[in-house]
Structures are given as C-alpha cells and as structure tokens.
Amino acid sequence: MLSTTRKVLGTIVAILFIIVSVPVPFVFPAERILFQPEPYIRAIQNQNVYQDIPGWLAGAAVNNGINGLGITQSGISASLGQQDYQKIFSLLMPQEWIKSQTENIITNFWDYFNFKQNALNLDIDLREIKTQFNGAQGQEISKEIISSWPPCSMQQLLAILAQTAQGGSLANITTLCQPPKMYLPLADQFVQMTLSGVASALPDQLNLLSLTGEGATGDPTQTASWQQTFQTYKLIRWGLRLSPVLSIILLLFLAIITFRSTRTGLSWMGITILLSGILGLVTAGILFLSGDWLIQQIVTAVLIGFPAGLTNALINMIKEVADRFYLWGAAIALMAAILGLILFLVSRLYKDPLRSYP
C-alpha cells in the first residue's frame, strides 16, 4: 500500500506523464513521414500530376481568361483553344522537367521546415522553357498558333499585303488571320520573333510564393510576423522531439514513487500507460475525422487562383501522406494501450504486501 503522500505525488506525476506522452505516438511517424519530402514525392506521382499539368494550365488559360503565353499585346494567341494550349504547354514543359521541378520544390520546402536551409526557396527554373521557345518546340508552337487563326478574308489579305509592301510589320495589324500558303513563311517568321521576345522577357527563376501572394514584399511587419510564426513552429517541433525523453523521465519518477511493491508499482504503471494509449487513439481518431477537411481548407486558401486540378492533386497528395501518419500514430498508441493493459493484468497476479511502505 502507498502512503497518502506517495499517492498524491504519484497522481501528479501520472497526470503529467499522460499530458506529455499523448503526442509521443505521433513523433516518430511525424519525423519519418509527415515532415519528409519522399512520401509527398511518391504521393504526387500517384496523382499523375506530371502528365496532367499541361491540361490544367490549358483549362486555366481558357476558362479564366488567362493568356497562357503572356503575349496579349500582339494578340497572336487570341484564337487558341484549350487543346491548342495543352499541346503548347506540353511542348514547353516536358514531363521530366515538370518532375524535376516538382521534386526540387518539395525537397526545398521540407529542407527549410526541417531547419536545413535558412531561406524558403520555392523557385522554378524557367531557363529550359526559354530555350524551348527558341528551338524546335518554338517552331511547333508557331505552327499551332497560326493554324488557330481564322482564314484571311480578301479585305484582310489586301490589308496585309499593303502593310508588308510598305515595309510595315504584321504586329501593326489589329486582327490576325491565316494567310494563303505562299505567305505562311512570313507569318511564321513574325510569330517566332514574337515568341523569342516572350522568352527574353521571362525571368530565369519564378518564385511560387509570388503566385500565391505570399512572396517577399519587403514589408518589415510581414517579415517580423513570419519570423515569429516560424520560431513558434520551431519550438513546437523541438518540443515534440523531446516529449519521448520527458515521458521516460516521468515514467521513471512514477516507478520510484509507486514501486513499494510489485503489485502496486505495476498497477500504477499499467493504468497510466493504458490511459495515455487510449487518449492517443482518441487523438488519432480526431485527426483522421477532421484532418481532411482542415487540409482542404488550408490548401484552397493558399492556392487561390491556381487551376482546380492542380489544387485537388495537392490536396489528395497531402491527404495520402496524412493518412499514413494517422495510421502509424494510431498503431503506436494502440501498442502503448496494450502494454499498459498487460502491465495492469500482470499486477493482478501479485498479492498485496503484508505491511505498508512509507
């Protein structure tokens, strides 16, 4: 039997252990699954994102009124439809390029949030796309654009001939149309020159944060707010990493306090670990039931204006990784509950001591 003092101390330590140890089952899966880039890379591959991105961008270019080539001033892409845009984006962005850029972004994201980098680098390398504009792909794109133009009427053709005869440029013609075959090389030259200008205007790197509206603005208030948020995140991460060690220390204190007899000590240890495991299972259940909704709300809020297909793919990617995290956390919590139950049942095999311990 335990004295009143030891019972009070044991209760306090047991409560502290339960509070500290509830997140412990989730520490290992968080560090090995949730906070690592590889699970996300595998998950996004399962979503067929690499082959679908040109189609999503094409849909956004048509449905949202976005000029996908950035050449609204010339109007040469005004007649392009979704299939035309999809072919053009496929020429500009091969799947291997999309794959390498996606994996680099995911890796850089977690390098920053795992404290391996001092700055968050979510840049897309556009140098290969700029090269595509001026290469064989640029010629294919030019043909695609010209084929989308409506055939020239006689009036339009006469205007084009008069313009070119005077040494003018097709850029000054307000409505572009597809000329007869003999004049196609001239139109092709004009389009390729325009595409070359587009390529020159593109930056070598595109910061994804600028697309979400979260790019670096130089606002000291915004920067200070982010630094404070990141420091809080860092403290939580380190707190989670230390929670297993602190739980073991509390469990040792509990053993020192309650092991006045084998029966008493095992009973206290068993009940405490059992309650911790049960609460861990409840936490895993709450995360599983609410996690998908929370992920959807966060991703949708951050990626405002992004193609719906891409947003859904990212949501599904995070859900797939999160589900593995929930499952492993629940499994570890279940093992803890089983261990606590076994210790408690084993304690029932021992008889109470004949005398009390102070």
Coordinates of C-alpha atoms in Angstrom, one line a residue:
M1 CA 0.0 0.0 0.0
L2 CA 1.1 3.5 -0.6
S3 CA 1.1 6.4 1.8
T4 CA -1.1 9.4 1.2
T5 CA 1.9 11.5 0.2
R6 CA 3.1 8.9 -2.4
K7 CA -0.4 8.6 -3.8
V8 CA -0.6 12.4 -4.3
L9 CA 2.8 12.6 -5.8
G10 CA 2.1 9.5 -8.0
T11 CA -1.1 11.0 -9.2
I12 CA 0.6 14.3 -10.1
V13 CA 3.4 12.5 -12.0
A14 CA 0.9 10.2 -13.7
I15 CA -1.2 13.2 -14.9
L16 CA 2.0 14.9 -16.2
F17 CA 3.1 11.7 -18.0
I18 CA -0.3 11.4 -19.7
I19 CA -0.2 15.0 -20.8
V20 CA 3.3 14.8 -22.1
S21 CA 3.0 11.3 -23.7
V22 CA -0.2 11.8 -25.7
P23 CA 1.7 13.3 -28.7
V24 CA 4.5 10.7 -28.3
P25 CA 3.0 8.1 -30.6
F26 CA 2.9 10.7 -33.4
V27 CA 6.5 11.9 -33.0
F28 CA 8.1 9.0 -35.0
P29 CA 5.6 9.0 -37.9
A30 CA 5.7 12.8 -38.0
E31 CA 9.5 12.9 -38.3
R32 CA 9.7 9.9 -40.7
I33 CA 6.5 10.6 -42.8
L34 CA 4.8 13.9 -42.3
F35 CA 8.0 16.1 -42.3
Q36 CA 10.0 14.3 -45.0
P37 CA 9.8 15.1 -48.8
E38 CA 9.9 11.5 -50.1
P39 CA 6.4 10.5 -49.0
Y40 CA 5.0 13.6 -50.8
I41 CA 7.0 12.9 -53.9
R42 CA 5.7 9.3 -54.0
A43 CA 2.1 10.5 -53.3
I44 CA 2.2 13.2 -56.1
Q45 CA 3.4 10.6 -58.5
N46 CA 0.3 8.5 -57.7
Q47 CA -1.8 11.5 -58.7
N48 CA -0.5 11.6 -62.3
V49 CA 0.3 15.2 -61.8
Y50 CA 3.2 15.4 -64.2
Q51 CA 1.2 14.4 -67.3
D52 CA -1.9 16.4 -66.2
I53 CA -0.3 19.8 -65.6
P54 CA -0.3 20.9 -69.2
G55 CA -4.1 20.2 -69.4
W56 CA -4.8 22.0 -66.1
L57 CA -2.8 25.1 -67.3
A58 CA -4.6 25.0 -70.6
G59 CA -8.0 24.9 -68.9
A60 CA -7.0 27.9 -66.7
A61 CA -5.8 29.8 -69.8
V62 CA -9.1 29.4 -71.5
N63 CA -11.7 29.3 -68.6
N64 CA -10.1 32.1 -66.5
G65 CA -9.2 34.3 -69.4
I66 CA -5.5 34.0 -68.7
N67 CA -3.2 34.4 -71.7
G68 CA -1.0 31.4 -71.2
L69 CA 1.8 32.7 -73.3
G70 CA 2.0 36.1 -71.9
I71 CA 1.6 37.8 -75.3
T72 CA -1.7 39.7 -75.0
Q73 CA -0.3 42.8 -76.7
S74 CA 0.2 41.1 -80.0
G75 CA -3.0 39.1 -79.8
I76 CA -1.4 36.2 -81.8
S77 CA -2.8 33.7 -79.3
A78 CA -6.4 35.1 -79.1
S79 CA -7.8 32.2 -81.2
L80 CA -6.2 29.4 -79.2
G81 CA -8.5 26.8 -77.7
Q82 CA -7.9 24.5 -74.7
Q83 CA -6.5 21.7 -76.9
D84 CA -4.1 24.2 -78.6
Y85 CA -2.9 25.5 -75.2
Q86 CA -2.5 21.9 -73.9
K87 CA -0.3 21.0 -76.9
I88 CA 1.8 24.2 -76.5
F89 CA 2.3 23.6 -72.7
S90 CA 3.3 20.0 -73.4
L91 CA 5.9 21.2 -75.9
L92 CA 7.2 23.8 -73.5
M93 CA 7.1 21.6 -70.3
P94 CA 8.3 18.0 -70.9
Q95 CA 7.2 15.6 -68.1
E96 CA 10.8 15.2 -67.0
W97 CA 11.2 18.9 -66.5
I98 CA 7.9 19.0 -64.5
K99 CA 9.0 16.1 -62.4
S100 CA 12.4 17.6 -61.6
Q101 CA 10.9 21.0 -60.7
T102 CA 8.2 19.5 -58.6
E103 CA 10.6 17.3 -56.6
N104 CA 13.0 20.2 -56.1
I105 CA 10.2 22.4 -54.8
I106 CA 9.0 19.7 -52.3
T107 CA 12.6 18.9 -51.2
N108 CA 13.4 22.6 -50.7
F109 CA 10.2 23.2 -48.8
W110 CA 11.0 20.5 -46.3
D111 CA 14.7 21.4 -46.1
Y112 CA 13.5 24.8 -44.8
F113 CA 10.9 23.4 -42.4
N114 CA 13.4 20.8 -41.2
F115 CA 15.9 23.6 -40.4
K116 CA 18.4 22.6 -43.1
Q117 CA 18.1 25.9 -45.0
N118 CA 17.9 29.4 -43.7
A119 CA 15.6 30.6 -46.5
L120 CA 12.5 29.2 -48.1
N121 CA 13.4 28.6 -51.8
L122 CA 10.4 27.7 -54.0
D123 CA 11.8 28.8 -57.3
I124 CA 11.0 27.2 -60.6
D125 CA 13.9 27.2 -63.1
L126 CA 12.5 28.6 -66.4
R127 CA 15.7 28.5 -68.4
E128 CA 14.8 25.3 -70.2
I129 CA 11.4 26.7 -71.1
K130 CA 13.1 29.8 -72.5
T131 CA 15.3 27.6 -74.6
Q132 CA 12.2 25.7 -75.9
F133 CA 10.8 28.9 -77.2
N134 CA 13.8 29.4 -79.5
G135 CA 14.2 25.8 -80.5
A136 CA 12.3 23.2 -82.5
Q137 CA 9.5 23.4 -79.9
G138 CA 9.1 27.1 -80.8
Q139 CA 8.6 26.2 -84.4
E140 CA 5.9 23.8 -83.5
I141 CA 4.2 26.4 -81.3
S142 CA 4.3 28.9 -84.1
K143 CA 2.6 26.4 -86.4
E144 CA 0.0 25.7 -83.7
I145 CA -0.7 29.4 -83.2
I146 CA -1.0 30.2 -87.0
S147 CA -3.3 27.2 -87.5
S148 CA -5.7 28.6 -84.9
W149 CA -6.2 31.8 -86.8
P150 CA -9.3 32.1 -88.9
P151 CA -8.6 32.2 -92.7
C152 CA -8.0 35.7 -94.1
S153 CA -10.8 37.4 -96.0
M154 CA -9.9 39.2 -99.2
Q155 CA -10.1 42.5 -97.4
Q156 CA -7.7 41.3 -94.6
L157 CA -5.4 39.8 -97.2
L158 CA -5.2 43.1 -99.1
A159 CA -4.5 45.0 -95.9
I160 CA -1.7 42.6 -95.0
L161 CA -0.2 42.9 -98.5
A162 CA -0.4 46.7 -98.4
Q163 CA 1.2 46.7 -95.0
T164 CA 4.1 44.5 -95.9
A165 CA 4.6 46.2 -99.2
Q166 CA 5.3 49.4 -97.4
G167 CA 7.8 47.7 -95.2
G168 CA 5.5 47.5 -92.2
S169 CA 5.2 44.8 -89.6
L170 CA 2.4 42.3 -89.0
A171 CA 2.4 43.5 -85.4
N172 CA 0.6 46.6 -86.5
I173 CA -2.3 44.6 -87.9
T174 CA -5.2 44.6 -85.4
T175 CA -6.8 41.3 -86.5
L176 CA -4.5 38.5 -87.4
C177 CA -5.7 35.8 -89.8
Q178 CA -4.2 32.8 -91.5
P179 CA -2.8 33.9 -94.9
P180 CA -2.6 31.7 -98.1
K181 CA 0.1 29.1 -98.1
M182 CA 2.6 31.3 -100.0
Y183 CA 2.6 33.9 -97.2
L184 CA 2.8 31.4 -94.3
P185 CA 6.6 31.7 -94.0
L186 CA 6.1 35.4 -93.4
A187 CA 3.5 34.8 -90.7
D188 CA 5.7 32.1 -89.2
Q189 CA 8.6 34.5 -89.0
F190 CA 6.5 37.1 -87.3
V191 CA 5.2 34.6 -84.7
Q192 CA 8.6 33.2 -83.9
M193 CA 10.0 36.7 -83.5
T194 CA 7.2 37.4 -81.0
L195 CA 7.9 34.1 -79.1
S196 CA 11.5 35.0 -79.0
G197 CA 10.6 38.3 -77.4
V198 CA 8.4 36.4 -74.9
A199 CA 11.3 34.1 -74.0
S200 CA 13.6 37.1 -73.4
A201 CA 11.1 38.7 -71.1
L202 CA 10.7 35.6 -68.9
P203 CA 12.8 35.5 -65.8
D204 CA 15.3 32.7 -65.2
Q205 CA 13.5 31.8 -61.9
L206 CA 9.9 32.1 -61.0
N207 CA 9.1 32.3 -57.3
L208 CA 6.0 30.2 -56.5
L209 CA 5.4 32.3 -53.4
S210 CA 4.8 35.3 -55.6
L211 CA 2.0 33.4 -57.3
T212 CA 0.2 32.7 -54.0
G213 CA 0.5 36.3 -52.9
E214 CA 2.9 35.3 -50.2
G215 CA 6.1 36.4 -51.9
A216 CA 8.7 38.6 -50.3
T217 CA 7.3 42.1 -50.3
G218 CA 10.0 43.8 -48.2
D219 CA 7.3 44.7 -45.6
P220 CA 9.1 44.7 -42.2
T221 CA 5.8 44.0 -40.4
Q222 CA 5.1 41.0 -42.6
T223 CA 8.7 39.7 -42.3
A224 CA 8.6 40.0 -38.5
S225 CA 5.3 38.3 -38.3
W226 CA 6.5 35.4 -40.3
Q227 CA 9.7 35.1 -38.3
Q228 CA 7.7 34.9 -35.1
T229 CA 5.4 32.3 -36.6
F230 CA 8.4 30.2 -37.7
Q231 CA 10.0 30.5 -34.3
T232 CA 6.8 29.2 -32.7
Y233 CA 6.8 26.3 -35.2
K234 CA 10.4 25.5 -34.4
L235 CA 9.7 25.4 -30.6
I236 CA 6.8 23.0 -31.2
R237 CA 8.9 20.8 -33.4
W238 CA 11.7 20.6 -30.8
G239 CA 9.1 20.1 -28.0
L240 CA 7.7 17.1 -29.9
R241 CA 11.1 15.7 -30.4
L242 CA 11.9 16.0 -26.6
S243 CA 8.5 14.6 -25.5
P244 CA 9.6 10.9 -25.6
V245 CA 12.6 11.6 -23.4
L246 CA 10.5 13.6 -21.0
S247 CA 7.9 10.9 -20.9
I248 CA 10.5 8.3 -20.0
I249 CA 11.9 10.5 -17.2
L250 CA 8.3 11.0 -15.8
L251 CA 7.7 7.2 -16.0
L252 CA 10.9 6.6 -14.0
F253 CA 9.8 9.1 -11.4
L254 CA 6.4 7.3 -11.3
A255 CA 8.2 4.0 -10.8
I256 CA 10.4 5.3 -8.0
I257 CA 7.3 6.7 -6.2
T258 CA 4.9 3.7 -6.6
F259 CA 7.1 0.7 -6.6
R260 CA 6.6 0.0 -2.9
S261 CA 5.5 -3.5 -4.1
T262 CA 5.4 -5.2 -7.4
R263 CA 1.6 -5.3 -7.5
T264 CA 1.3 -1.6 -6.6
G265 CA 4.0 -0.4 -9.0
L266 CA 2.8 -2.4 -12.0
S267 CA -0.8 -1.4 -11.3
W268 CA 0.1 2.3 -11.3
M269 CA 2.4 2.0 -14.4
G270 CA -0.2 -0.1 -16.3
I271 CA -3.1 2.2 -15.7
T272 CA -1.1 5.3 -16.5
I273 CA 0.3 3.9 -19.8
L274 CA -3.1 2.5 -20.7
L275 CA -4.8 5.9 -20.2
S276 CA -2.1 7.5 -22.3
G277 CA -2.5 5.0 -25.1
I278 CA -6.3 5.4 -25.1
L279 CA -6.0 9.2 -25.3
G280 CA -3.5 8.7 -28.2
L281 CA -6.1 6.6 -30.0
V282 CA -8.7 9.2 -29.4
T283 CA -6.4 11.9 -30.8
A284 CA -5.6 9.8 -33.9
G285 CA -9.4 9.4 -34.4
I286 CA -10.0 13.2 -34.1
L287 CA -7.1 13.9 -36.5
F288 CA -8.5 11.3 -39.0
L289 CA -12.0 12.8 -38.9
S290 CA -11.0 16.4 -39.1
G291 CA -7.7 16.3 -40.9
D292 CA -9.0 16.0 -44.5
W293 CA -11.3 19.0 -44.0
L294 CA -8.5 21.1 -42.5
I295 CA -6.1 20.2 -45.3
Q296 CA -8.7 21.1 -47.9
Q297 CA -9.4 24.5 -46.3
I298 CA -5.7 25.4 -45.9
V299 CA -4.6 24.4 -49.4
T300 CA -7.6 26.1 -51.1
A301 CA -7.0 29.3 -49.1
V302 CA -3.3 29.3 -50.0
L303 CA -3.6 28.4 -53.7
I304 CA -6.3 30.9 -54.7
G305 CA -6.4 31.3 -58.5
F306 CA -4.5 28.1 -59.2
P307 CA -6.0 25.5 -61.6
A308 CA -8.6 23.4 -59.8
G309 CA -7.0 20.2 -61.0
L310 CA -3.6 21.1 -59.5
T311 CA -5.2 22.2 -56.2
N312 CA -7.1 19.0 -55.9
A313 CA -4.0 16.9 -56.7
L314 CA -2.1 18.7 -54.0
I315 CA -4.9 18.2 -51.5
N316 CA -5.0 14.5 -52.4
M317 CA -1.2 14.3 -52.1
I318 CA -1.2 15.7 -48.6
K319 CA -4.2 13.6 -47.6
E320 CA -2.4 10.4 -48.7
V321 CA 0.6 11.3 -46.6
A322 CA -1.5 12.4 -43.6
D323 CA -3.5 9.2 -43.7
R324 CA -0.2 7.2 -43.3
F325 CA 0.7 9.5 -40.4
Y326 CA -2.6 9.0 -38.7
L327 CA -2.4 5.2 -39.1
W328 CA 1.1 4.9 -37.7
G329 CA 0.2 7.2 -34.8
A330 CA -2.9 5.1 -34.0
A331 CA -0.8 1.9 -34.2
I332 CA 1.8 3.1 -31.8
A333 CA -0.9 4.4 -29.4
L334 CA -2.7 1.0 -29.6
M335 CA 0.6 -0.8 -28.7
A336 CA 1.0 1.6 -25.7
A337 CA -2.5 0.8 -24.6
I338 CA -2.0 -2.9 -24.9
L339 CA 1.3 -2.6 -23.0
G340 CA -0.5 -0.7 -20.2
L341 CA -3.3 -3.3 -20.1
I342 CA -0.7 -6.2 -19.9
L343 CA 1.1 -4.5 -17.0
F344 CA -2.1 -3.9 -15.1
L345 CA -3.3 -7.5 -15.7
V346 CA 0.1 -8.8 -14.6
S347 CA -0.1 -6.7 -11.4
R348 CA -3.3 -8.6 -10.5
L349 CA -1.2 -11.8 -10.2
Y350 CA 0.7 -10.4 -7.2
K351 CA -0.7 -10.3 -3.7
D352 CA -0.7 -7.1 -1.6
P353 CA 2.2 -6.9 0.8
L354 CA 1.5 -7.6 4.4
R355 CA 2.7 -4.1 5.5
S356 CA 2.5 -0.6 4.2
Y357 CA 5.5 1.3 3.0
P358 CA 6.1 4.9 3.9

